Structure formats: structure tokens, C-alpha cells
Amino acid sequence: MVLPSPVSVQLDEDDRTMIQPDVVICCDREKILQSHVYGAPDMVIEILLPSTRKKIWA
């Protein structure tokens, strides 16, 4: 299942590591909860703008 932003992904059990990637691909439908994806999805896509590249490589 392809989930576009906004979708939260919880990576650990204590919900301190929540990320919001631009696109999430999750093959295990049991990980997809009502409010977020629980566990590592199969693929995460983050779209970077040219201005972001300048900040990262500066």
C-alpha cells in the first residue's frame, strides 16, 4: 500500500521516534494502524528540494 504524506511512522515501542516521510510503501497491512504506521515500512521516500541540498552540503 502506498501512503502519501501526511502519514506518521512510529519506529520504536515508546513512540518517541515518529517520522513523517513524503511517501511510505508498506506491504504488511498489519503495520498500518488508524493513526499511523507502526514499525519500519518497506520503503520510505523523502523528496528533497534544491534549497534543502544547499543546507545539507554547506
PDB file of N, CA, C and O in Angstrom:
ATOM      1  N   MET A   1       0.843  -1.168   0.000  1.00  0.00           N
ATOM      2  CA  MET A   1       0.000   0.000   0.000  1.00  0.00           C
ATOM      3  C   MET A   1       0.896   1.242   0.000  1.00  0.00           C
ATOM      4  O   MET A   1       1.849   1.324   0.764  1.00  0.00           O
ATOM      5  N   VAL A   2       0.583   2.179  -0.850  1.00  0.00           N
ATOM      6  CA  VAL A   2       1.323   3.441  -0.932  1.00  0.00           C
ATOM      7  C   VAL A   2       0.570   4.494  -0.129  1.00  0.00           C
ATOM      8  O   VAL A   2      -0.624   4.723  -0.345  1.00  0.00           O
ATOM      9  N   LEU A   3       1.264   5.118   0.805  1.00  0.00           N
ATOM     10  CA  LEU A   3       0.666   6.129   1.671  1.00  0.00           C
ATOM     11  C   LEU A   3       1.396   7.451   1.475  1.00  0.00           C
ATOM     12  O   LEU A   3       2.568   7.579   1.842  1.00  0.00           O
ATOM     13  N   PRO A   4       0.738   8.454   0.895  1.00  0.00           N
ATOM     14  CA  PRO A   4       1.388   9.763   0.725  1.00  0.00           C
ATOM     15  C   PRO A   4       1.322  10.575   2.017  1.00  0.00           C
ATOM     16  O   PRO A   4       0.539  10.279   2.919  1.00  0.00           O
ATOM     17  N   SER A   5       2.132  11.594   2.078  1.00  0.00           N
ATOM     18  CA  SER A   5       2.149  12.492   3.220  1.00  0.00           C
ATOM     19  C   SER A   5       0.804  13.202   3.352  1.00  0.00           C
ATOM     20  O   SER A   5       0.143  13.446   2.349  1.00  0.00           O
ATOM     21  N   PRO A   6       0.339  13.505   4.513  1.00  0.00           N
ATOM     22  CA  PRO A   6       0.970  13.278   5.811  1.00  0.00           C
ATOM     23  C   PRO A   6       0.613  11.905   6.381  1.00  0.00           C
ATOM     24  O   PRO A   6      -0.555  11.541   6.479  1.00  0.00           O
ATOM     25  N   VAL A   7       1.624  11.158   6.731  1.00  0.00           N
ATOM     26  CA  VAL A   7       1.453   9.887   7.435  1.00  0.00           C
ATOM     27  C   VAL A   7       2.619   9.759   8.421  1.00  0.00           C
ATOM     28  O   VAL A   7       3.766  10.013   8.079  1.00  0.00           O
ATOM     29  N   SER A   8       2.305   9.416   9.656  1.00  0.00           N
ATOM     30  CA  SER A   8       3.335   9.249  10.675  1.00  0.00           C
ATOM     31  C   SER A   8       3.783   7.797  10.714  1.00  0.00           C
ATOM     32  O   SER A   8       2.979   6.886  10.534  1.00  0.00           O
ATOM     33  N   VAL A   9       5.074   7.609  10.989  1.00  0.00           N
ATOM     34  CA  VAL A   9       5.652   6.276  11.121  1.00  0.00           C
ATOM     35  C   VAL A   9       6.312   6.195  12.492  1.00  0.00           C
ATOM     36  O   VAL A   9       7.171   7.014  12.830  1.00  0.00           O
ATOM     37  N   GLN A  10       5.898   5.228  13.291  1.00  0.00           N
ATOM     38  CA  GLN A  10       6.471   5.011  14.625  1.00  0.00           C
ATOM     39  C   GLN A  10       7.510   3.904  14.516  1.00  0.00           C
ATOM     40  O   GLN A  10       7.182   2.768  14.185  1.00  0.00           O
ATOM     41  N   LEU A  11       8.771   4.217  14.824  1.00  0.00           N
ATOM     42  CA  LEU A  11       9.852   3.260  14.644  1.00  0.00           C
ATOM     43  C   LEU A  11      10.206   2.471  15.897  1.00  0.00           C
ATOM     44  O   LEU A  11      10.845   1.437  15.809  1.00  0.00           O
ATOM     45  N   ASP A  12       9.817   2.938  17.066  1.00  0.00           N
ATOM     46  CA  ASP A  12      10.132   2.205  18.288  1.00  0.00           C
ATOM     47  C   ASP A  12       8.898   2.062  19.165  1.00  0.00           C
ATOM     48  O   ASP A  12       7.851   2.626  18.873  1.00  0.00           O
ATOM     49  N   GLU A  13       9.026   1.303  20.249  1.00  0.00           N
ATOM     50  CA  GLU A  13       7.874   0.990  21.085  1.00  0.00           C
ATOM     51  C   GLU A  13       7.378   2.147  21.940  1.00  0.00           C
ATOM     52  O   GLU A  13       6.206   2.179  22.299  1.00  0.00           O
ATOM     53  N   ASP A  14       8.234   3.089  22.291  1.00  0.00           N
ATOM     54  CA  ASP A  14       7.821   4.151  23.208  1.00  0.00           C
ATOM     55  C   ASP A  14       7.358   5.421  22.507  1.00  0.00           C
ATOM     56  O   ASP A  14       7.243   6.453  23.116  1.00  0.00           O
ATOM     57  N   ASP A  15       7.082   5.357  21.253  1.00  0.00           N
ATOM     58  CA  ASP A  15       6.558   6.434  20.402  1.00  0.00           C
ATOM     59  C   ASP A  15       7.354   7.732  20.448  1.00  0.00           C
ATOM     60  O   ASP A  15       6.844   8.794  20.179  1.00  0.00           O
ATOM     61  N   ARG A  16       8.648   7.645  20.784  1.00  0.00           N
ATOM     62  CA  ARG A  16       9.492   8.843  20.753  1.00  0.00           C
ATOM     63  C   ARG A  16      10.101   9.073  19.384  1.00  0.00           C
ATOM     64  O   ARG A  16      10.594  10.149  19.099  1.00  0.00           O
ATOM     65  N   THR A  17      10.097   8.057  18.554  1.00  0.00           N
ATOM     66  CA  THR A  17      10.670   8.187  17.228  1.00  0.00           C
ATOM     67  C   THR A  17       9.566   8.120  16.187  1.00  0.00           C
ATOM     68  O   THR A  17       9.251   7.069  15.650  1.00  0.00           O
ATOM     69  N   MET A  18       8.934   9.255  15.956  1.00  0.00           N
ATOM     70  CA  MET A  18       7.897   9.378  14.945  1.00  0.00           C
ATOM     71  C   MET A  18       8.461  10.218  13.811  1.00  0.00           C
ATOM     72  O   MET A  18       9.034  11.283  14.054  1.00  0.00           O
ATOM     73  N   ILE A  19       8.331   9.715  12.587  1.00  0.00           N
ATOM     74  CA  ILE A  19       8.784  10.464  11.424  1.00  0.00           C
ATOM     75  C   ILE A  19       7.606  10.642  10.469  1.00  0.00           C
ATOM     76  O   ILE A  19       6.612   9.925  10.562  1.00  0.00           O
ATOM     77  N   GLN A  20       7.698  11.617   9.594  1.00  0.00           N
ATOM     78  CA  GLN A  20       6.667  11.850   8.582  1.00  0.00           C
ATOM     79  C   GLN A  20       7.333  12.004   7.216  1.00  0.00           C
ATOM     80  O   GLN A  20       7.573  13.115   6.746  1.00  0.00           O
ATOM     81  N   PRO A  21       7.640  10.880   6.570  1.00  0.00           N
ATOM     82  CA  PRO A  21       8.239  10.955   5.236  1.00  0.00           C
ATOM     83  C   PRO A  21       7.223  11.405   4.197  1.00  0.00           C
ATOM     84  O   PRO A  21       6.019  11.428   4.457  1.00  0.00           O
ATOM     85  N   ASP A  22       7.701  11.754   3.016  1.00  0.00           N
ATOM     86  CA  ASP A  22       6.805  12.208   1.954  1.00  0.00           C
ATOM     87  C   ASP A  22       5.949  11.080   1.394  1.00  0.00           C
ATOM     88  O   ASP A  22       4.771  11.278   1.117  1.00  0.00           O
ATOM     89  N   VAL A  23       6.524   9.900   1.231  1.00  0.00           N
ATOM     90  CA  VAL A  23       5.781   8.736   0.726  1.00  0.00           C
ATOM     91  C   VAL A  23       6.252   7.504   1.495  1.00  0.00           C
ATOM     92  O   VAL A  23       7.445   7.332   1.732  1.00  0.00           O
ATOM     93  N   VAL A  24       5.309   6.654   1.900  1.00  0.00           N
ATOM     94  CA  VAL A  24       5.609   5.408   2.598  1.00  0.00           C
ATOM     95  C   VAL A  24       5.011   4.261   1.790  1.00  0.00           C
ATOM     96  O   VAL A  24       3.869   4.336   1.341  1.00  0.00           O
ATOM     97  N   ILE A  25       5.801   3.200   1.592  1.00  0.00           N
ATOM     98  CA  ILE A  25       5.290   1.988   0.958  1.00  0.00           C
ATOM     99  C   ILE A  25       5.373   0.890   1.999  1.00  0.00           C
ATOM    100  O   ILE A  25       6.447   0.595   2.538  1.00  0.00           O
ATOM    101  N   CYS A  26       4.218   0.297   2.301  1.00  0.00           N
ATOM    102  CA  CYS A  26       4.128  -0.713   3.349  1.00  0.00           C
ATOM    103  C   CYS A  26       3.392  -1.928   2.792  1.00  0.00           C
ATOM    104  O   CYS A  26       2.215  -1.836   2.431  1.00  0.00           O
ATOM    105  N   CYS A  27       4.092  -3.059   2.712  1.00  0.00           N
ATOM    106  CA  CYS A  27       3.488  -4.289   2.179  1.00  0.00           C
ATOM    107  C   CYS A  27       2.716  -5.064   3.239  1.00  0.00           C
ATOM    108  O   CYS A  27       1.823  -5.832   2.909  1.00  0.00           O
ATOM    109  N   ASP A  28       3.056  -4.883   4.504  1.00  0.00           N
ATOM    110  CA  ASP A  28       2.391  -5.583   5.606  1.00  0.00           C
ATOM    111  C   ASP A  28       1.255  -4.710   6.131  1.00  0.00           C
ATOM    112  O   ASP A  28       1.468  -3.772   6.881  1.00  0.00           O
ATOM    113  N   ARG A  29       0.037  -5.026   5.745  1.00  0.00           N
ATOM    114  CA  ARG A  29      -1.116  -4.210   6.138  1.00  0.00           C
ATOM    115  C   ARG A  29      -1.357  -4.197   7.647  1.00  0.00           C
ATOM    116  O   ARG A  29      -2.018  -3.308   8.159  1.00  0.00           O
ATOM    117  N   GLU A  30      -0.826  -5.168   8.370  1.00  0.00           N
ATOM    118  CA  GLU A  30      -0.983  -5.193   9.826  1.00  0.00           C
ATOM    119  C   GLU A  30      -0.210  -4.060  10.498  1.00  0.00           C
ATOM    120  O   GLU A  30      -0.521  -3.692  11.621  1.00  0.00           O
ATOM    121  N   LYS A  31       0.790  -3.505   9.836  1.00  0.00           N
ATOM    122  CA  LYS A  31       1.549  -2.372  10.384  1.00  0.00           C
ATOM    123  C   LYS A  31       0.789  -1.055  10.253  1.00  0.00           C
ATOM    124  O   LYS A  31       1.122  -0.081  10.902  1.00  0.00           O
ATOM    125  N   ILE A  32      -0.211  -1.021   9.391  1.00  0.00           N
ATOM    126  CA  ILE A  32      -0.945   0.221   9.140  1.00  0.00           C
ATOM    127  C   ILE A  32      -2.092   0.318  10.135  1.00  0.00           C
ATOM    128  O   ILE A  32      -3.073  -0.420  10.071  1.00  0.00           O
ATOM    129  N   LEU A  33      -1.959   1.234  11.078  1.00  0.00           N
ATOM    130  CA  LEU A  33      -2.977   1.462  12.092  1.00  0.00           C
ATOM    131  C   LEU A  33      -3.841   2.652  11.687  1.00  0.00           C
ATOM    132  O   LEU A  33      -3.578   3.320  10.695  1.00  0.00           O
ATOM    133  N   GLN A  34      -4.847   2.932  12.462  1.00  0.00           N
ATOM    134  CA  GLN A  34      -5.755   4.051  12.166  1.00  0.00           C
ATOM    135  C   GLN A  34      -5.019   5.392  12.159  1.00  0.00           C
ATOM    136  O   GLN A  34      -5.264   6.234  11.303  1.00  0.00           O
ATOM    137  N   SER A  35      -4.090   5.570  13.109  1.00  0.00           N
ATOM    138  CA  SER A  35      -3.442   6.879  13.252  1.00  0.00           C
ATOM    139  C   SER A  35      -2.036   6.961  12.664  1.00  0.00           C
ATOM    140  O   SER A  35      -1.522   8.055  12.449  1.00  0.00           O
ATOM    141  N   HIS A  36      -1.378   5.813  12.427  1.00  0.00           N
ATOM    142  CA  HIS A  36      -0.004   5.841  11.934  1.00  0.00           C
ATOM    143  C   HIS A  36       0.421   4.447  11.478  1.00  0.00           C
ATOM    144  O   HIS A  36      -0.324   3.488  11.623  1.00  0.00           O
ATOM    145  N   VAL A  37       1.650   4.371  10.959  1.00  0.00           N
ATOM    146  CA  VAL A  37       2.266   3.091  10.609  1.00  0.00           C
ATOM    147  C   VAL A  37       3.162   2.702  11.777  1.00  0.00           C
ATOM    148  O   VAL A  37       3.965   3.506  12.252  1.00  0.00           O
ATOM    149  N   TYR A  38       3.015   1.466  12.270  1.00  0.00           N
ATOM    150  CA  TYR A  38       3.810   1.013  13.405  1.00  0.00           C
ATOM    151  C   TYR A  38       4.878   0.040  12.908  1.00  0.00           C
ATOM    152  O   TYR A  38       4.562  -1.029  12.399  1.00  0.00           O
ATOM    153  N   GLY A  39       6.128   0.420  13.032  1.00  0.00           N
ATOM    154  CA  GLY A  39       7.237  -0.405  12.568  1.00  0.00           C
ATOM    155  C   GLY A  39       7.798   0.129  11.265  1.00  0.00           C
ATOM    156  O   GLY A  39       7.235   1.027  10.643  1.00  0.00           O
ATOM    157  N   ALA A  40       8.899  -0.454  10.869  1.00  0.00           N
ATOM    158  CA  ALA A  40       9.584   0.016   9.667  1.00  0.00           C
ATOM    159  C   ALA A  40       8.812  -0.371   8.414  1.00  0.00           C
ATOM    160  O   ALA A  40       8.490  -1.536   8.220  1.00  0.00           O
ATOM    161  N   PRO A  41       8.488   0.603   7.569  1.00  0.00           N
ATOM    162  CA  PRO A  41       7.844   0.280   6.297  1.00  0.00           C
ATOM    163  C   PRO A  41       8.854  -0.338   5.332  1.00  0.00           C
ATOM    164  O   PRO A  41      10.054  -0.350   5.595  1.00  0.00           O
ATOM    165  N   ASP A  42       8.362  -0.841   4.221  1.00  0.00           N
ATOM    166  CA  ASP A  42       9.238  -1.475   3.240  1.00  0.00           C
ATOM    167  C   ASP A  42      10.061  -0.454   2.451  1.00  0.00           C
ATOM    168  O   ASP A  42      11.183  -0.744   2.045  1.00  0.00           O
ATOM    169  N   MET A  43       9.508   0.739   2.255  1.00  0.00           N
ATOM    170  CA  MET A  43      10.245   1.794   1.563  1.00  0.00           C
ATOM    171  C   MET A  43       9.750   3.147   2.054  1.00  0.00           C
ATOM    172  O   MET A  43       8.571   3.323   2.318  1.00  0.00           O
ATOM    173  N   VAL A  44      10.685   4.073   2.161  1.00  0.00           N
ATOM    174  CA  VAL A  44      10.376   5.447   2.545  1.00  0.00           C
ATOM    175  C   VAL A  44      10.982   6.352   1.487  1.00  0.00           C
ATOM    176  O   VAL A  44      12.137   6.171   1.097  1.00  0.00           O
ATOM    177  N   ILE A  45      10.210   7.315   1.021  1.00  0.00           N
ATOM    178  CA  ILE A  45      10.699   8.261   0.017  1.00  0.00           C
ATOM    179  C   ILE A  45      10.608   9.666   0.602  1.00  0.00           C
ATOM    180  O   ILE A  45       9.550  10.089   1.063  1.00  0.00           O
ATOM    181  N   GLU A  46      11.721  10.353   0.586  1.00  0.00           N
ATOM    182  CA  GLU A  46      11.788  11.736   1.048  1.00  0.00           C
ATOM    183  C   GLU A  46      12.200  12.585  -0.144  1.00  0.00           C
ATOM    184  O   GLU A  46      13.234  12.340  -0.770  1.00  0.00           O
ATOM    185  N   ILE A  47      11.413  13.559  -0.478  1.00  0.00           N
ATOM    186  CA  ILE A  47      11.689  14.416  -1.626  1.00  0.00           C
ATOM    187  C   ILE A  47      12.460  15.640  -1.144  1.00  0.00           C
ATOM    188  O   ILE A  47      12.000  16.367  -0.268  1.00  0.00           O
ATOM    189  N   LEU A  48      13.648  15.833  -1.710  1.00  0.00           N
ATOM    190  CA  LEU A  48      14.491  16.959  -1.323  1.00  0.00           C
ATOM    191  C   LEU A  48      14.420  18.046  -2.388  1.00  0.00           C
ATOM    192  O   LEU A  48      14.516  17.770  -3.575  1.00  0.00           O
ATOM    193  N   LEU A  49      14.284  19.263  -1.939  1.00  0.00           N
ATOM    194  CA  LEU A  49      14.278  20.412  -2.829  1.00  0.00           C
ATOM    195  C   LEU A  49      15.710  20.915  -3.018  1.00  0.00           C
ATOM    196  O   LEU A  49      16.578  20.665  -2.186  1.00  0.00           O
ATOM    197  N   PRO A  50      15.976  21.633  -4.095  1.00  0.00           N
ATOM    198  CA  PRO A  50      17.329  22.177  -4.294  1.00  0.00           C
ATOM    199  C   PRO A  50      17.800  23.023  -3.105  1.00  0.00           C
ATOM    200  O   PRO A  50      18.970  22.973  -2.734  1.00  0.00           O
ATOM    201  N   SER A  51      16.903  23.755  -2.475  1.00  0.00           N
ATOM    202  CA  SER A  51      17.293  24.566  -1.326  1.00  0.00           C
ATOM    203  C   SER A  51      17.711  23.695  -0.149  1.00  0.00           C
ATOM    204  O   SER A  51      18.594  24.068   0.632  1.00  0.00           O
ATOM    205  N   THR A  52      17.110  22.531   0.010  1.00  0.00           N
ATOM    206  CA  THR A  52      17.492  21.608   1.077  1.00  0.00           C
ATOM    207  C   THR A  52      18.890  21.068   0.822  1.00  0.00           C
ATOM    208  O   THR A  52      19.682  20.912   1.753  1.00  0.00           O
ATOM    209  N   ARG A  53      19.202  20.767  -0.404  1.00  0.00           N
ATOM    210  CA  ARG A  53      20.535  20.246  -0.749  1.00  0.00           C
ATOM    211  C   ARG A  53      21.612  21.241  -0.345  1.00  0.00           C
ATOM    212  O   ARG A  53      22.658  20.861   0.147  1.00  0.00           O
ATOM    213  N   LYS A  54      21.359  22.532  -0.543  1.00  0.00           N
ATOM    214  CA  LYS A  54      22.330  23.546  -0.176  1.00  0.00           C
ATOM    215  C   LYS A  54      22.565  23.545   1.327  1.00  0.00           C
ATOM    216  O   LYS A  54      23.683  23.743   1.800  1.00  0.00           O
ATOM    217  N   LYS A  55      21.522  23.306   2.125  1.00  0.00           N
ATOM    218  CA  LYS A  55      21.658  23.275   3.587  1.00  0.00           C
ATOM    219  C   LYS A  55      22.437  22.057   4.040  1.00  0.00           C
ATOM    220  O   LYS A  55      23.230  22.126   4.966  1.00  0.00           O
ATOM    221  N   ILE A  56      22.218  20.919   3.395  1.00  0.00           N
ATOM    222  CA  ILE A  56      22.882  19.682   3.804  1.00  0.00           C
ATOM    223  C   ILE A  56      24.364  19.713   3.470  1.00  0.00           C
ATOM    224  O   ILE A  56      25.201  19.296   4.250  1.00  0.00           O
ATOM    225  N   TRP A  57      24.726  20.196   2.300  1.00  0.00           N
ATOM    226  CA  TRP A  57      26.106  20.138   1.823  1.00  0.00           C
ATOM    227  C   TRP A  57      26.889  21.416   2.128  1.00  0.00           C
ATOM    228  O   TRP A  57      28.003  21.574   1.668  1.00  0.00           O
ATOM    229  N   ALA A  58      26.312  22.318   2.883  1.00  0.00           N
ATOM    230  CA  ALA A  58      27.026  23.578   3.189  1.00  0.00           C
ATOM    231  C   ALA A  58      28.079  23.376   4.256  1.00  0.00           C
ATOM    232  O   ALA A  58      28.110  22.486   4.995  1.00  0.00           O
TER     233      ALA A  58
END
